[in-house]
Amino acid sequence: IAKALAEVIKSNGGKIYTGCRVVRAHSNNGSITSVELENGELVEGDIFISDVHPMQLSGMFTGKELRPSFYSRIESIKNTPAVFSLFLKFKSGVPYMNTNFYGYSCKSPWDMENYDDTTWPRGYLYMHHCHEKVQEFARSGVVLAYMLADELAEWSQTTIGKRGESYEEFKRAKAEKLLDAVERDFPGIRSQIEEYYTATPLTYRDYTLSPGGSMYGMAKDLTLGLAGRVSYKTKLPNFYLVGQNINAHGILGVLVGTLNVCSALLGEDVIKKQMLEANAFVKPVMQK
């Protein structure tokens, strides 16, 4: 998905910068005029759209471009749990599983993030990666299990690759415990693994800047109404918010939030027309 999106951006004359964190937003007369990158470069524009976690915005604005009430509401909303990730490289001969498998050791798949040392993991998601159009055997897979950032408090001030041997030992112990759970549902899976790699909530935190490595960003609660949601519009007329923290969780939230911003910029009729045209183009291909 990321590669396909990048190609569309480039084909329309867009440029993509990586490893260039935005550290400051500059404004004038109530609108953003440019953003400053970590290397000191200024990027000017007419419209600015952010998909970082809203809590990161407080460090980008030096004045009162965004109301204090905006920040206080963001800080009051809880974030969703994070995960421990186990990436598997298979030897050969593991039949490709074209579905997700959810395993859990209790009566319900809910409440998996509430655990202790003796009950983790209460549940996990196991899936294979698809490398070919018609795939018979899997070459790799991933196992995900909820993990709270509190477990990693000892290394919270460290960065990727510099957390020390105690952190590596922590990950190995968790990986083996998670593999024990998978082995119960898939006997013999250990013997099919050539090697594995791990990632913790700290990994996600450092790559995505989501507090605590939160997997789905800010938690959405219907009972809170508007108090539990963040609008894609801001006080600044040329600054919009998108991503999983806005509107809804995950991919659905990303898509719906993006459509909202595109509709605000281009008009709902334009977006609707483009969607209908895209559907008309895709349907015959799917039927064929």
Tab-separated table of C-alpha atoms in Angstrom, residues 29-259:
chain	number	residue	atom	x	y	z
A	29	ASN	CA	-1.780	35.989	10.048
A	30	GLY	CA	-3.398	32.861	11.460
A	31	SER	CA	-2.185	30.410	8.783
A	32	ILE	CA	0.820	28.129	8.447
A	33	THR	CA	3.362	29.425	5.951
A	34	SER	CA	6.070	26.757	6.245
A	35	VAL	CA	7.379	23.865	8.298
A	36	GLU	CA	10.961	23.452	9.422
A	37	LEU	CA	12.685	20.090	9.108
A	38	GLU	CA	15.205	18.638	11.534
A	39	ASN	CA	18.027	19.505	9.125
A	40	GLY	CA	16.989	23.186	9.105
A	41	GLU	CA	15.318	23.128	5.689
A	42	LEU	CA	12.075	25.102	5.300
A	43	VAL	CA	9.208	23.671	3.258
A	44	GLU	CA	6.646	26.247	2.180
A	45	GLY	CA	3.089	25.505	1.080
A	46	ASP	CA	-0.524	26.622	0.877
A	47	ILE	CA	-2.081	23.591	2.623
A	48	PHE	CA	-0.542	21.477	5.405
A	49	ILE	CA	-1.841	18.074	6.496
A	50	SER	CA	-0.489	16.183	9.505
A	51	ASP	CA	-0.916	12.506	10.360
A	52	VAL	CA	1.357	12.465	13.429
A	53	HIS	CA	-0.167	11.807	16.829
A	54	PRO	CA	-1.808	15.122	17.904
A	55	MET	CA	0.230	15.141	21.118
A	56	GLN	CA	3.336	15.754	18.971
A	57	LEU	CA	1.922	19.061	17.714
A	58	SER	CA	2.625	20.888	20.965
A	59	GLY	CA	6.342	20.788	20.219
A	60	MET	CA	5.906	22.058	16.657
A	61	PHE	CA	4.052	25.272	17.505
A	62	THR	CA	5.797	27.911	19.592
A	63	GLY	CA	2.830	30.210	20.122
A	64	LYS	CA	-0.933	29.913	20.565
A	65	GLU	CA	-1.716	28.846	17.011
A	66	LEU	CA	-3.716	25.982	18.525
A	67	ARG	CA	-5.835	26.633	21.612
A	68	PRO	CA	-4.631	25.371	25.029
A	69	SER	CA	-8.005	23.597	25.305
A	70	PHE	CA	-7.033	21.544	22.238
A	71	TYR	CA	-3.891	20.232	23.931
A	72	SER	CA	-5.610	19.595	27.270
A	73	ARG	CA	-8.330	17.555	25.542
A	74	ILE	CA	-5.740	15.552	23.608
A	75	GLU	CA	-3.896	14.754	26.835
A	76	SER	CA	-7.132	13.647	28.516
A	77	ILE	CA	-7.899	10.996	25.886
A	78	LYS	CA	-6.413	7.583	26.600
A	79	ASN	CA	-4.313	5.776	24.021
A	80	THR	CA	-4.916	2.226	22.855
A	81	PRO	CA	-2.559	-0.573	23.971
A	82	ALA	CA	0.654	-1.452	22.180
A	83	VAL	CA	1.899	-4.835	20.973
A	84	PHE	CA	4.871	-7.148	21.110
A	85	SER	CA	5.719	-8.313	17.596
A	86	LEU	CA	7.373	-11.565	16.623
A	87	PHE	CA	8.499	-11.791	12.996
A	88	LEU	CA	9.107	-15.344	11.775
A	89	LYS	CA	11.331	-16.587	8.947
A	90	PHE	CA	10.381	-20.135	7.979
A	91	LYS	CA	12.731	-22.813	6.713
A	92	SER	CA	10.360	-24.203	4.047
A	93	GLY	CA	7.210	-26.218	3.645
A	94	VAL	CA	4.842	-24.268	5.918
A	95	PRO	CA	1.458	-24.305	4.128
A	96	TYR	CA	0.380	-20.757	3.360
A	97	MET	CA	-2.530	-19.641	5.576
A	98	ASN	CA	-4.711	-17.152	3.712
A	99	THR	CA	-6.528	-16.052	6.881
A	100	ASN	CA	-5.738	-14.434	10.201
A	101	PHE	CA	-5.690	-16.729	13.222
A	102	TYR	CA	-6.715	-15.382	16.628
A	103	GLY	CA	-5.727	-17.523	19.567
A	104	TYR	CA	-6.714	-16.815	23.147
A	105	SER	CA	-6.438	-18.742	26.388
A	106	CYS	CA	-9.573	-17.456	28.114
A	107	LYS	CA	-13.308	-17.582	27.435
A	108	SER	CA	-13.496	-14.319	25.514
A	109	PRO	CA	-11.223	-12.534	22.987
A	110	TRP	CA	-11.844	-9.231	24.772
A	111	ASP	CA	-9.810	-7.626	27.532
A	112	MET	CA	-6.523	-9.127	26.309
A	113	GLU	CA	-4.546	-6.080	27.429
A	114	ASN	CA	-5.313	-6.798	31.087
A	115	TYR	CA	-2.669	-9.345	32.068
A	116	ASP	CA	0.158	-10.044	34.499
A	117	ASP	CA	3.430	-11.967	34.305
A	118	THR	CA	1.667	-15.296	34.766
A	119	THR	CA	-1.134	-14.790	32.212
A	120	TRP	CA	0.712	-13.121	29.296
A	121	PRO	CA	-0.048	-13.613	26.489
A	122	ARG	CA	-3.785	-13.928	27.018
A	123	GLY	CA	-4.228	-13.894	23.256
A	124	TYR	CA	-2.413	-13.316	19.988
A	125	LEU	CA	-2.844	-12.729	16.260
A	126	TYR	CA	-0.919	-14.997	13.873
A	127	MET	CA	-0.746	-14.467	10.116
A	128	HIS	CA	1.424	-15.314	7.125
A	129	HIS	CA	2.924	-12.813	4.707
A	130	CYS	CA	1.963	-13.204	1.065
A	131	HIS	CA	4.841	-12.997	-1.419
A	132	GLU	CA	3.223	-14.394	-4.571
A	133	LYS	CA	-0.116	-14.147	-6.378
A	134	VAL	CA	-0.716	-17.895	-6.050
A	135	GLN	CA	1.077	-18.909	-2.884
A	136	GLU	CA	1.362	-22.489	-1.676
A	137	PHE	CA	3.938	-22.162	1.090
A	138	ALA	CA	4.697	-19.292	3.469
A	139	ARG	CA	8.198	-17.885	3.770
A	140	SER	CA	7.455	-15.571	6.686
A	141	GLY	CA	4.812	-14.697	9.242
A	142	VAL	CA	4.126	-12.466	12.218
A	143	VAL	CA	2.659	-12.959	15.693
A	144	LEU	CA	1.252	-9.989	17.631
A	145	ALA	CA	0.265	-9.893	21.301
A	146	TYR	CA	-0.874	-6.949	23.397
A	147	MET	CA	1.821	-5.442	25.579
A	148	LEU	CA	1.654	-2.460	27.916
A	149	ALA	CA	4.341	0.215	27.781
A	150	ASP	CA	4.682	-0.022	31.581
A	151	GLU	CA	6.594	-3.275	31.125
A	152	LEU	CA	9.357	-1.351	29.386
A	153	ALA	CA	9.778	1.500	31.860
A	154	GLU	CA	13.383	0.428	32.510
A	155	TRP	CA	14.326	1.295	28.909
A	156	SER	CA	11.908	4.170	28.266
A	157	GLN	CA	14.722	6.732	27.910
A	158	THR	CA	16.694	4.683	25.381
A	159	THR	CA	16.661	4.664	21.582
A	160	ILE	CA	16.593	1.925	18.942
A	161	GLY	CA	19.741	-0.197	18.927
A	162	LYS	CA	20.981	1.278	22.204
A	163	ARG	CA	18.840	-0.398	24.849
A	164	GLY	CA	21.404	-2.890	26.165
A	165	GLU	CA	21.611	-6.635	26.761
A	166	SER	CA	18.926	-6.662	29.458
A	167	TYR	CA	16.437	-5.429	26.862
A	168	GLU	CA	17.508	-8.120	24.396
A	169	GLU	CA	17.055	-10.763	27.094
A	170	PHE	CA	13.607	-9.369	27.898
A	171	LYS	CA	12.614	-9.710	24.226
A	172	ARG	CA	13.974	-13.269	23.972
A	173	ALA	CA	12.010	-14.353	27.043
A	174	LYS	CA	8.813	-12.806	25.685
A	175	ALA	CA	9.379	-14.344	22.239
A	176	GLU	CA	9.797	-17.829	23.679
A	177	LYS	CA	6.688	-17.446	25.818
A	178	LEU	CA	4.681	-16.263	22.821
A	179	LEU	CA	5.990	-19.149	20.725
A	180	ASP	CA	4.830	-21.550	23.436
A	181	ALA	CA	1.291	-20.196	22.985
A	182	VAL	CA	1.448	-20.521	19.186
A	183	GLU	CA	2.891	-24.030	19.439
A	184	ARG	CA	-0.162	-25.150	21.415
A	185	ASP	CA	-2.413	-24.201	18.502
A	186	PHE	CA	0.070	-25.125	15.731
A	187	PRO	CA	2.054	-28.167	16.951
A	188	GLY	CA	5.488	-28.370	15.358
A	189	ILE	CA	5.658	-24.707	14.318
A	190	ARG	CA	8.910	-24.202	16.255
A	191	SER	CA	10.720	-26.778	14.141
A	192	GLN	CA	9.743	-24.817	10.999
A	193	ILE	CA	11.293	-21.528	12.153
A	194	GLU	CA	14.746	-20.686	10.838
A	195	GLU	CA	15.040	-17.458	12.839
A	196	TYR	CA	12.895	-14.711	14.323
A	197	TYR	CA	13.038	-10.992	15.056
A	198	THR	CA	11.186	-9.006	17.695
A	199	ALA	CA	9.820	-5.514	18.290
A	200	THR	CA	8.314	-3.965	21.405
A	201	PRO	CA	6.099	-0.928	22.082
A	202	LEU	CA	9.322	1.111	22.326
A	203	THR	CA	10.102	0.213	18.720
A	204	TYR	CA	6.701	1.479	17.605
A	205	ARG	CA	7.060	4.585	19.758
A	206	ASP	CA	10.382	5.528	18.207
A	207	TYR	CA	9.256	4.922	14.629
A	208	THR	CA	5.718	6.368	14.791
A	209	LEU	CA	5.967	8.862	17.700
A	210	SER	CA	2.777	7.375	19.119
A	211	PRO	CA	2.796	7.664	22.941
A	212	GLY	CA	3.763	4.367	24.534
A	213	GLY	CA	3.919	2.772	21.103
A	214	SER	CA	0.128	2.750	20.959
A	215	MET	CA	-0.999	0.518	18.092
A	216	TYR	CA	-4.199	2.374	17.149
A	217	GLY	CA	-3.465	5.767	18.626
A	218	MET	CA	-6.047	7.547	20.720
A	219	ALA	CA	-8.910	5.390	21.978
A	220	LYS	CA	-12.345	6.252	20.581
A	221	ASP	CA	-15.261	6.113	23.014
A	222	LEU	CA	-18.777	6.672	21.651
A	223	THR	CA	-20.092	7.396	25.138
A	224	LEU	CA	-17.924	10.541	25.326
A	225	GLY	CA	-19.427	12.057	22.187
A	226	LEU	CA	-17.381	14.870	20.669
A	227	ALA	CA	-15.217	15.044	23.796
A	228	GLY	CA	-13.619	11.745	22.802
A	229	ARG	CA	-12.956	12.678	19.185
A	230	VAL	CA	-10.567	14.953	17.352
A	231	SER	CA	-11.792	16.887	14.326
A	232	TYR	CA	-9.841	16.906	11.080
A	233	LYS	CA	-10.274	20.699	11.054
A	234	THR	CA	-8.156	22.948	13.260
A	235	LYS	CA	-8.224	26.604	14.278
A	236	LEU	CA	-5.791	27.240	11.401
A	237	PRO	CA	-7.725	27.359	8.091
A	238	ASN	CA	-4.943	25.700	6.052
A	239	PHE	CA	-3.956	22.995	8.563
A	240	TYR	CA	-5.743	19.623	8.672
A	241	LEU	CA	-5.347	16.405	10.660
A	242	VAL	CA	-5.592	12.856	9.302
A	243	GLY	CA	-4.521	9.381	10.408
A	244	GLN	CA	-5.678	6.746	12.849
A	245	ASN	CA	-6.049	9.225	15.703
A	246	ILE	CA	-8.773	11.119	13.838
A	247	ASN	CA	-12.355	9.931	13.297
A	248	ALA	CA	-11.885	6.162	13.784
A	249	HIS	CA	-9.249	3.517	14.523
A	250	GLY	CA	-6.867	1.852	12.119
A	251	ILE	CA	-7.115	1.700	8.338
A	252	LEU	CA	-10.812	2.621	8.393
A	253	GLY	CA	-10.040	5.795	10.344
A	254	VAL	CA	-7.232	6.659	7.944
A	255	LEU	CA	-9.473	6.258	4.892
A	256	VAL	CA	-12.518	8.081	6.259
A	257	GLY	CA	-10.429	10.908	7.695
A	258	THR	CA	-8.597	11.334	4.396
A	259	LEU	CA	-11.870	11.509	2.483
